[in-house]
PDB file of C-alpha atoms in Angstrom:
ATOM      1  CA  UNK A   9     135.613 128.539  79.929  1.00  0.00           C
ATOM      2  CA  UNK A  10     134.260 126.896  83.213  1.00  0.00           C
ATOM      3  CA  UNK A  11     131.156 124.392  82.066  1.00  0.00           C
ATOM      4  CA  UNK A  12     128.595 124.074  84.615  1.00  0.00           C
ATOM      5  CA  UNK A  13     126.807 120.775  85.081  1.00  0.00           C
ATOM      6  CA  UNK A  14     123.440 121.681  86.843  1.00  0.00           C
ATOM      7  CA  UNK A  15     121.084 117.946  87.481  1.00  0.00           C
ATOM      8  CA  UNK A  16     118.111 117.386  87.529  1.00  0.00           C
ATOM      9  CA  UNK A  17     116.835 119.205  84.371  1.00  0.00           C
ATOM     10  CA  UNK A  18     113.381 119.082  86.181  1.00  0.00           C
ATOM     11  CA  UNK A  19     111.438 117.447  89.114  1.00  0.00           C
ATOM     12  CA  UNK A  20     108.341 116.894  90.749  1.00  0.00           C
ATOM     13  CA  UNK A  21     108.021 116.846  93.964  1.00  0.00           C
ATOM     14  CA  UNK A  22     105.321 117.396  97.439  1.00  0.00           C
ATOM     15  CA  UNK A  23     104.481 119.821  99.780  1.00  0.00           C
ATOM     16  CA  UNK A  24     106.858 119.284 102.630  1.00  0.00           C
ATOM     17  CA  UNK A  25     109.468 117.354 100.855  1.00  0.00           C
ATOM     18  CA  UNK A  26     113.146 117.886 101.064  1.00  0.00           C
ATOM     19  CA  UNK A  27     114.518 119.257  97.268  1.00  0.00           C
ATOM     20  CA  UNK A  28     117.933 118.849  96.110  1.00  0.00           C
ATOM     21  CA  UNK A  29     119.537 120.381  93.146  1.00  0.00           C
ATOM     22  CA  UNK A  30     123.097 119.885  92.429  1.00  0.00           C
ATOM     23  CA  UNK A  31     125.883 122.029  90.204  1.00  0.00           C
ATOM     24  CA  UNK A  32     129.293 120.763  89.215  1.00  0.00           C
ATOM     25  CA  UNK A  33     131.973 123.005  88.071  1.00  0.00           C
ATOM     26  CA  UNK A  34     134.383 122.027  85.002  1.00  0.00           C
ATOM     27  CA  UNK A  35     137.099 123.473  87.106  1.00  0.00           C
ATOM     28  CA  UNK A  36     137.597 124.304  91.202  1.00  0.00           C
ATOM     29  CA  UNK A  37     135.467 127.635  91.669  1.00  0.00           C
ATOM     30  CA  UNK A  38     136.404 127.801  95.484  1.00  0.00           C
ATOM     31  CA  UNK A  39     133.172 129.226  96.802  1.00  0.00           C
ATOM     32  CA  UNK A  40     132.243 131.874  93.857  1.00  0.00           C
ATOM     33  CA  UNK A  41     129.290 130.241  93.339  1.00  0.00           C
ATOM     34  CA  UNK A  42     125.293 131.136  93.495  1.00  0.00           C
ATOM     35  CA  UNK A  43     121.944 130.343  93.131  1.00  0.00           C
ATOM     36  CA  UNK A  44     118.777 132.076  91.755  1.00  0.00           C
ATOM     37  CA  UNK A  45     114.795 131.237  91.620  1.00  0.00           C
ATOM     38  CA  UNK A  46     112.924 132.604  88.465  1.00  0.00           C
ATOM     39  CA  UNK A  47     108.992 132.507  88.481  1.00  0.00           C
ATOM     40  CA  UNK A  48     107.334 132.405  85.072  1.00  0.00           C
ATOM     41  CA  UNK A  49     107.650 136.022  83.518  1.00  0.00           C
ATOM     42  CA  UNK A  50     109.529 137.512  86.014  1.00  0.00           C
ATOM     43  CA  UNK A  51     113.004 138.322  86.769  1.00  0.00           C
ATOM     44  CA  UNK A  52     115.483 135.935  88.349  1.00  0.00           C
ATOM     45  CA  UNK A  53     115.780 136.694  92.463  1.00  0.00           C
ATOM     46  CA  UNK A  54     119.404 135.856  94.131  1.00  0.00           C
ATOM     47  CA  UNK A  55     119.025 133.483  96.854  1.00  0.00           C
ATOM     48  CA  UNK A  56     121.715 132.036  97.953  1.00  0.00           C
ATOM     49  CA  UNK A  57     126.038 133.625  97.435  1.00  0.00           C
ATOM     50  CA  UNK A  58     129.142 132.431  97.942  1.00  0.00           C
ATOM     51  CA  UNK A  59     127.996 129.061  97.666  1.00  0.00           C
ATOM     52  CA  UNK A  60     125.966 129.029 101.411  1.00  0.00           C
ATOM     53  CA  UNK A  61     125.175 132.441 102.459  1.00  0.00           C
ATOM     54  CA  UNK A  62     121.514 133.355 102.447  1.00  0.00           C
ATOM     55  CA  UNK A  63     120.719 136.424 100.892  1.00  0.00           C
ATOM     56  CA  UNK A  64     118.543 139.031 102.748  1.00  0.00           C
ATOM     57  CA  UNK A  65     115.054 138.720 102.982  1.00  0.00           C
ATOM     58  CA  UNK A  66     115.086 135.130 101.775  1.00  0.00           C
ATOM     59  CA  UNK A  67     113.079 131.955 103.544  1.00  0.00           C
ATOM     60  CA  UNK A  68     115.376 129.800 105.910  1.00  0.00           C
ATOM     61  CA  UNK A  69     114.222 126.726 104.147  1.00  0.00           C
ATOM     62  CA  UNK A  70     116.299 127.778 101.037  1.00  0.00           C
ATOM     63  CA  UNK A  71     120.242 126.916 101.730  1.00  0.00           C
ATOM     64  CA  UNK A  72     123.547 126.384 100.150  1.00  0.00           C
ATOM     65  CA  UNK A  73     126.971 123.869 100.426  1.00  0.00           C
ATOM     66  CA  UNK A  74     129.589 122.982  98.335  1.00  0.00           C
ATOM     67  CA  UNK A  75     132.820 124.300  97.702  1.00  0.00           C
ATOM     68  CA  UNK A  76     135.755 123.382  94.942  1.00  0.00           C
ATOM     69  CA  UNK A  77     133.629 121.826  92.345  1.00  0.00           C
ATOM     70  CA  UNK A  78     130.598 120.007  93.656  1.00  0.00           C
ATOM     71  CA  UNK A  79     127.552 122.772  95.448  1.00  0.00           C
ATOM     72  CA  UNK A  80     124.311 121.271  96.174  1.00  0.00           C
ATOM     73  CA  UNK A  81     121.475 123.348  96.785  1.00  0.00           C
ATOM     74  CA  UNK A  82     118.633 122.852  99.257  1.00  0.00           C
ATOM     75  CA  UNK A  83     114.862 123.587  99.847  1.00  0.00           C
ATOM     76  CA  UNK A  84     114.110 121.750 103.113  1.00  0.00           C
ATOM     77  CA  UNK A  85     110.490 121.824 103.084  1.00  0.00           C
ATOM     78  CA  UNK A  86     108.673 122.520  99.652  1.00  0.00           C
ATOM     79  CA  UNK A  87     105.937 124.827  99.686  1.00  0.00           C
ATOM     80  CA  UNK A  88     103.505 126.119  96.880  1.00  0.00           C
ATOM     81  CA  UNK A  89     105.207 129.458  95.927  1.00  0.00           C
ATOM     82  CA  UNK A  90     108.786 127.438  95.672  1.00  0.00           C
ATOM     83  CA  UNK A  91     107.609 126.205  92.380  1.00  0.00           C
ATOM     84  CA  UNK A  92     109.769 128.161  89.488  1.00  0.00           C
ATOM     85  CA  UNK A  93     113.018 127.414  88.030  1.00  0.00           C
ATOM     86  CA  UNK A  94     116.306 127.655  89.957  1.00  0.00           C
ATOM     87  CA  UNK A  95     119.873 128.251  88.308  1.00  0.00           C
ATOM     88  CA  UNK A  96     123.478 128.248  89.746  1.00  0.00           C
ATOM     89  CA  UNK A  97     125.605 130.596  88.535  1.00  0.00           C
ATOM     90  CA  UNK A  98     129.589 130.594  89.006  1.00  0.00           C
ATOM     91  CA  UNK A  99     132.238 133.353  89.100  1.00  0.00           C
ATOM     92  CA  UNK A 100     135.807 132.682  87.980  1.00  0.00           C
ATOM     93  CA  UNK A 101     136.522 135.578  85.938  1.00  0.00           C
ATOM     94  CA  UNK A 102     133.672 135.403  83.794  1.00  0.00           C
ATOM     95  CA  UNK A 103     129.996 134.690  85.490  1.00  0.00           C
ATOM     96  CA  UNK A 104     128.280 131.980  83.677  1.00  0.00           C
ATOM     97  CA  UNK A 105     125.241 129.864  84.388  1.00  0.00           C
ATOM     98  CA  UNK A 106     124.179 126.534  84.549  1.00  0.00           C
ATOM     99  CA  UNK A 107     120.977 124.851  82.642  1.00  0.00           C
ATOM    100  CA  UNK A 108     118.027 125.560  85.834  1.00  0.00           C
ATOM    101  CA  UNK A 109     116.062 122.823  87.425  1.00  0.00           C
ATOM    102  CA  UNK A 110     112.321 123.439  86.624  1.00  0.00           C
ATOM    103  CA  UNK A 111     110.983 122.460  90.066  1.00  0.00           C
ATOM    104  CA  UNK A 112     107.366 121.409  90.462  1.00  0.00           C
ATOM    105  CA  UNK A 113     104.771 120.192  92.708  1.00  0.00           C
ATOM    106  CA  UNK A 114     103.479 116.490  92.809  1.00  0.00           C
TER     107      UNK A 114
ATOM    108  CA  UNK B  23     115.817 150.908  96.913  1.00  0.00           C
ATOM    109  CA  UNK B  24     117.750 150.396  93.985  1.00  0.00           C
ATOM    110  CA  UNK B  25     115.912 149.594  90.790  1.00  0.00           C
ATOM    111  CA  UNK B  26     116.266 149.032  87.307  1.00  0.00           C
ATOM    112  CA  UNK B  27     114.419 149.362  83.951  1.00  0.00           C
ATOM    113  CA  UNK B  28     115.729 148.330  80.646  1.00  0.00           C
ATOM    114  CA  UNK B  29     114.380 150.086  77.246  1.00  0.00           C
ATOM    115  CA  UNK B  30     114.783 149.905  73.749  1.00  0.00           C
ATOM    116  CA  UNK B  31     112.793 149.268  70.206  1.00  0.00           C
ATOM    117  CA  UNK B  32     110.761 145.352  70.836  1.00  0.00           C
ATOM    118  CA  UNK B  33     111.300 144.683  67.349  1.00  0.00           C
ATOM    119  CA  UNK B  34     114.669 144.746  65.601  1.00  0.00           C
ATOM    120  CA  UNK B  35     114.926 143.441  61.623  1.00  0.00           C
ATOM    121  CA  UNK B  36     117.680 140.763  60.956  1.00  0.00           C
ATOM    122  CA  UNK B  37     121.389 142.139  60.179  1.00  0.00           C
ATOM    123  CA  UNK B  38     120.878 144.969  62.195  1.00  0.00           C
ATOM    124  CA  UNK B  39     121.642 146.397  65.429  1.00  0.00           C
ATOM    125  CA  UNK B  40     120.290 145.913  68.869  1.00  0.00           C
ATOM    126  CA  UNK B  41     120.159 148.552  71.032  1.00  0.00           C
ATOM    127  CA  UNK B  42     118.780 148.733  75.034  1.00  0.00           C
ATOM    128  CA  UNK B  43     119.754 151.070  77.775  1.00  0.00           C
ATOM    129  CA  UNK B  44     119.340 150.714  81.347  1.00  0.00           C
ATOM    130  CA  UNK B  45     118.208 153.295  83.677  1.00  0.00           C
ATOM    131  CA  UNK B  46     119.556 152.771  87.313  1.00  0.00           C
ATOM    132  CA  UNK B  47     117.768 154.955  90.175  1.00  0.00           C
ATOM    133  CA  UNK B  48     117.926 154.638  93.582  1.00  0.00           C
ATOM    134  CA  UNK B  49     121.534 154.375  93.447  1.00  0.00           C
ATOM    135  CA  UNK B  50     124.348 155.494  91.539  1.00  0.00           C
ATOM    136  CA  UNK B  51     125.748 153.437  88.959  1.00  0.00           C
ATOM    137  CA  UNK B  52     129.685 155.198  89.602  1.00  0.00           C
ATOM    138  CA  UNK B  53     129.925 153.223  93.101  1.00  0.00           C
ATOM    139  CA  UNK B  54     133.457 151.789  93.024  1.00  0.00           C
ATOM    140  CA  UNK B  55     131.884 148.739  94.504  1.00  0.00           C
ATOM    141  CA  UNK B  56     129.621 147.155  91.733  1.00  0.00           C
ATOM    142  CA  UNK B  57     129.979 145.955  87.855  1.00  0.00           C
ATOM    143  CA  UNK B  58     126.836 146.600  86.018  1.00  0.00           C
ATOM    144  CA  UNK B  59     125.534 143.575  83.282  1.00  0.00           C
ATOM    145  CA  UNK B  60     123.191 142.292  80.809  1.00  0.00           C
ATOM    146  CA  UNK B  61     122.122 138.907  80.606  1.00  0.00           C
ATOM    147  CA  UNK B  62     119.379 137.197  77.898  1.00  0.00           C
ATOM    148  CA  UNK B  63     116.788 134.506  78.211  1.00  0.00           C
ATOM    149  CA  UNK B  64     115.622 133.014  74.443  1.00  0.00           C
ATOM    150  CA  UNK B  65     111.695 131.790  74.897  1.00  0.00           C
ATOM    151  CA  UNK B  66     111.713 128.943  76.989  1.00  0.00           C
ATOM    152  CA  UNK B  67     115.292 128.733  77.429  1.00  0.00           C
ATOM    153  CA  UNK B  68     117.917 129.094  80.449  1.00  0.00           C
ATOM    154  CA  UNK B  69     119.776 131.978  81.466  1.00  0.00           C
ATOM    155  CA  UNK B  70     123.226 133.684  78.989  1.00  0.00           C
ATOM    156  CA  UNK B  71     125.337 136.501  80.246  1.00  0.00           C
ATOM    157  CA  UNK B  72     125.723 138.539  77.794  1.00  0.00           C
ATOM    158  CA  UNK B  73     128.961 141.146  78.830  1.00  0.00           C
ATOM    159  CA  UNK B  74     129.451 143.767  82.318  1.00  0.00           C
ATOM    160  CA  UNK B  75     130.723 146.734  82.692  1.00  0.00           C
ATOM    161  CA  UNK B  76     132.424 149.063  85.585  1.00  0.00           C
ATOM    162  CA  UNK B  77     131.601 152.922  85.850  1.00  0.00           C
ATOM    163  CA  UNK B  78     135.337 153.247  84.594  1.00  0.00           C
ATOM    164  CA  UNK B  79     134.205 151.470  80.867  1.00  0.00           C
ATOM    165  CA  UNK B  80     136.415 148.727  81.734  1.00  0.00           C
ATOM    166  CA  UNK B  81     134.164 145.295  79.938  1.00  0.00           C
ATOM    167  CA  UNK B  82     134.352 142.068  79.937  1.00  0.00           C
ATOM    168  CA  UNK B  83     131.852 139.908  77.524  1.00  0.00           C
ATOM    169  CA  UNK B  84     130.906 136.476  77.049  1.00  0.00           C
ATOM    170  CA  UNK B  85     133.198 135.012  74.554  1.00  0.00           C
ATOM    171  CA  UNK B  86     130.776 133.323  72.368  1.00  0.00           C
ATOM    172  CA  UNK B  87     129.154 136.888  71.109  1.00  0.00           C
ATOM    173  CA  UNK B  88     132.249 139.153  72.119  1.00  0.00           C
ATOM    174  CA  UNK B  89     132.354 139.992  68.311  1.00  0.00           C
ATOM    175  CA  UNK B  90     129.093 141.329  68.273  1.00  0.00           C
ATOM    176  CA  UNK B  91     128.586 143.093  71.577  1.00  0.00           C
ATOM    177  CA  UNK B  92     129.553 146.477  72.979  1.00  0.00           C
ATOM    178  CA  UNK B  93     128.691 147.778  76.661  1.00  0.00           C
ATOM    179  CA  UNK B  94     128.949 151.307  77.557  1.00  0.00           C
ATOM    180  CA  UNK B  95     128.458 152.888  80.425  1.00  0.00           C
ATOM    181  CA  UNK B  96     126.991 157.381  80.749  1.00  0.00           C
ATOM    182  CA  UNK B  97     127.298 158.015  84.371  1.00  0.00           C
ATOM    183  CA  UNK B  98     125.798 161.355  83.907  1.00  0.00           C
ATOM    184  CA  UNK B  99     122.639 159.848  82.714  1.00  0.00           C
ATOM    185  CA  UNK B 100     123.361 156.855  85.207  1.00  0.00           C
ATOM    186  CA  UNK B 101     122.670 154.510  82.272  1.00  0.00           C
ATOM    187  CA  UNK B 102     124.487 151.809  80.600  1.00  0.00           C
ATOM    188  CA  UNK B 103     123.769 150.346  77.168  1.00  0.00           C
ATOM    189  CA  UNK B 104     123.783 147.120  75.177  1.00  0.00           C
ATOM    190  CA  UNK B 105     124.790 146.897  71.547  1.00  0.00           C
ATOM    191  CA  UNK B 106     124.135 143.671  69.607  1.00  0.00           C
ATOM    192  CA  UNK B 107     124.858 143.860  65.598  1.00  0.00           C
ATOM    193  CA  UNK B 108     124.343 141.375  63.048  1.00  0.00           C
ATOM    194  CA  UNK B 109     121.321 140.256  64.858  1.00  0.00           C
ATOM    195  CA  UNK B 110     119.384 137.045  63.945  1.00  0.00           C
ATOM    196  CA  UNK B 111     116.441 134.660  64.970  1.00  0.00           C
ATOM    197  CA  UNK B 112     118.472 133.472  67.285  1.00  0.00           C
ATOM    198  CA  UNK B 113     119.093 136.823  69.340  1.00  0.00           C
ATOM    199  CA  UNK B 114     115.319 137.078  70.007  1.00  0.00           C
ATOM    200  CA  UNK B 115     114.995 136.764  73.592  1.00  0.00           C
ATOM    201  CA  UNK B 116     114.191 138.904  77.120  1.00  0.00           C
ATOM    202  CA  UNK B 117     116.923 140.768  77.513  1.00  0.00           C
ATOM    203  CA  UNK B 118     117.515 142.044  81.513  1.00  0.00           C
ATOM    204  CA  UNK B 119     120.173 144.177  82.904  1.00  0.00           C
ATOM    205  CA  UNK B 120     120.865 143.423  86.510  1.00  0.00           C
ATOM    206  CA  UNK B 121     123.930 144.502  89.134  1.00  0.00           C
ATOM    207  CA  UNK B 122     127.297 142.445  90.119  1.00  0.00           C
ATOM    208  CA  UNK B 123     127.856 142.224  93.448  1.00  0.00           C
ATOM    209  CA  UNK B 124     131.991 141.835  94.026  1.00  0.00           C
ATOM    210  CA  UNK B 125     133.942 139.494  94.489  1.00  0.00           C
ATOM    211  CA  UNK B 126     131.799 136.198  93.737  1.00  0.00           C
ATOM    212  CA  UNK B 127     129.651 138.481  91.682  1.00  0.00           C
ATOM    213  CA  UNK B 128     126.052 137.051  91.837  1.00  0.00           C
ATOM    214  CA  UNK B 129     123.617 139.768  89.918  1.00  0.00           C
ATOM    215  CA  UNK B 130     121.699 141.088  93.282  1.00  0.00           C
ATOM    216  CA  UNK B 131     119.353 143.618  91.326  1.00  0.00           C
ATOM    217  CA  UNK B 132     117.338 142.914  88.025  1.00  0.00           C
ATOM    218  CA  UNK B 133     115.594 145.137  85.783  1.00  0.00           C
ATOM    219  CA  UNK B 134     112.064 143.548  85.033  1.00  0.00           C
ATOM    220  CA  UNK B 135     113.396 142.465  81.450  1.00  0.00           C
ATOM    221  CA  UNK B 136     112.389 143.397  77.542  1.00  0.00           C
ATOM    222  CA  UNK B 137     111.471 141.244  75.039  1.00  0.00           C
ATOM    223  CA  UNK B 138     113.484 141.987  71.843  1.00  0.00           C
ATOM    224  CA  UNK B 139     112.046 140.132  68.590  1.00  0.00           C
ATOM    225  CA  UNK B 140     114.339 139.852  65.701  1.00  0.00           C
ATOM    226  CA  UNK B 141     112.268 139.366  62.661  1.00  0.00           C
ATOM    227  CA  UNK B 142     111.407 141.128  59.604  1.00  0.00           C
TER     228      UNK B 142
END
């Protein structure tokens, strides 16, 4: 099975600031990659597939890169209802997630 | 607009058998285009992927609890349903099902999720 490698675990950071999470694959996933926000109690929303594609309805600020084994993704200006935890997920047969990045405000 | 709500017993004793369904409306669930899956969440914990299923029955499950999973699909009901036997502490968690979206298959719809505690 493909491990994924999701860093930081958790951070802190302000309003405004630039957030990066990162995901490494075990293995080259090409681009089958994504990435989901989950608030507290509720249900995990996609954001980003395929690695950089923005999925309907979400904020601009929220974007994707990577391909092969190293994706990175990006909040470009943090704002208040950004805090929640954010997970990768990767497709190569078998859809598996990574550990989330418990994002929080400063 | 597509939704999804999981159900099932909130309480299951250990040993036994978990059992959830999930009801799709707003769409049907025999669309050639879309797999069909349940993932858990243990209190506190990150996100597992439990198994998926297409409209056809073909599955595919996580290998870690393939022995102790089944997935079926009744597309006259347009449900599908999670078995889990042999159930223990460890199985308590919020259970979701949620849709695949081909071919990089991120889950694009969610159920709202249902806590299932395993105790006696």
């Amino acid at each position: 099975d493909i491990q994924m490698t999701q860093s930081p675990s958790s951070l802190s950071a302000s309003v405004g600031d630039r957030v990066t999470i990162t995901c490494q694959a075990s293995q080259d996933i090409s681009n089958y990659l994504n990435w989901y926000q989950q608030k507290p109690g509720k249900a995990p929303k996609l954001l980003i597939y395929d690695a950089s594609n923005l999925e309907t309805g979400v904020p601009s600020r929220f974007s994707g890169s990577g391909s092969g084994t190293d994706f990175t993704f990006t909040i470009s200006s943090l704002q208040p209802e950004d805090i929640a935890t954010y997970y990768c997920q990767q497709y190569d047969n078998l859809p598996f997630f990574g550990g989330g990045t418990k994002v929080e405000i400063k | 607009q597509l939704q999804l709500q999981e159900s099932g017993p909130g309480l299951v004793k250990p040993s036994e058998t978990l059992s959830l369904t999930c009801t799709v409306s707003g769409g049907s669930i025999s669309s050639s285009s879309y797999y069909w899956g349940w993932i858990r969440q243990p209190p506190g914990k990150g996100l597992e992927w439990i198994g998926s299923i297409y409209y056809s029955g073909s599955t595919y499950y996580n290998p870690s609890l393939k022995s102790r999973v089944t997935i079926s699909v009744d597309t006259s009901k347009n449900q599908f349903s999670l078995k889990l036997s042999s159930v223990t502490a460890a199985d308590t968690a919020v259970y979701y099902c949620a849709r695949l979206r081909p071919p990089t298959h991120p889950f694009d719809y969610w159920g709202q999720g249902t806590l299932v505690t395993v105790s006696s």
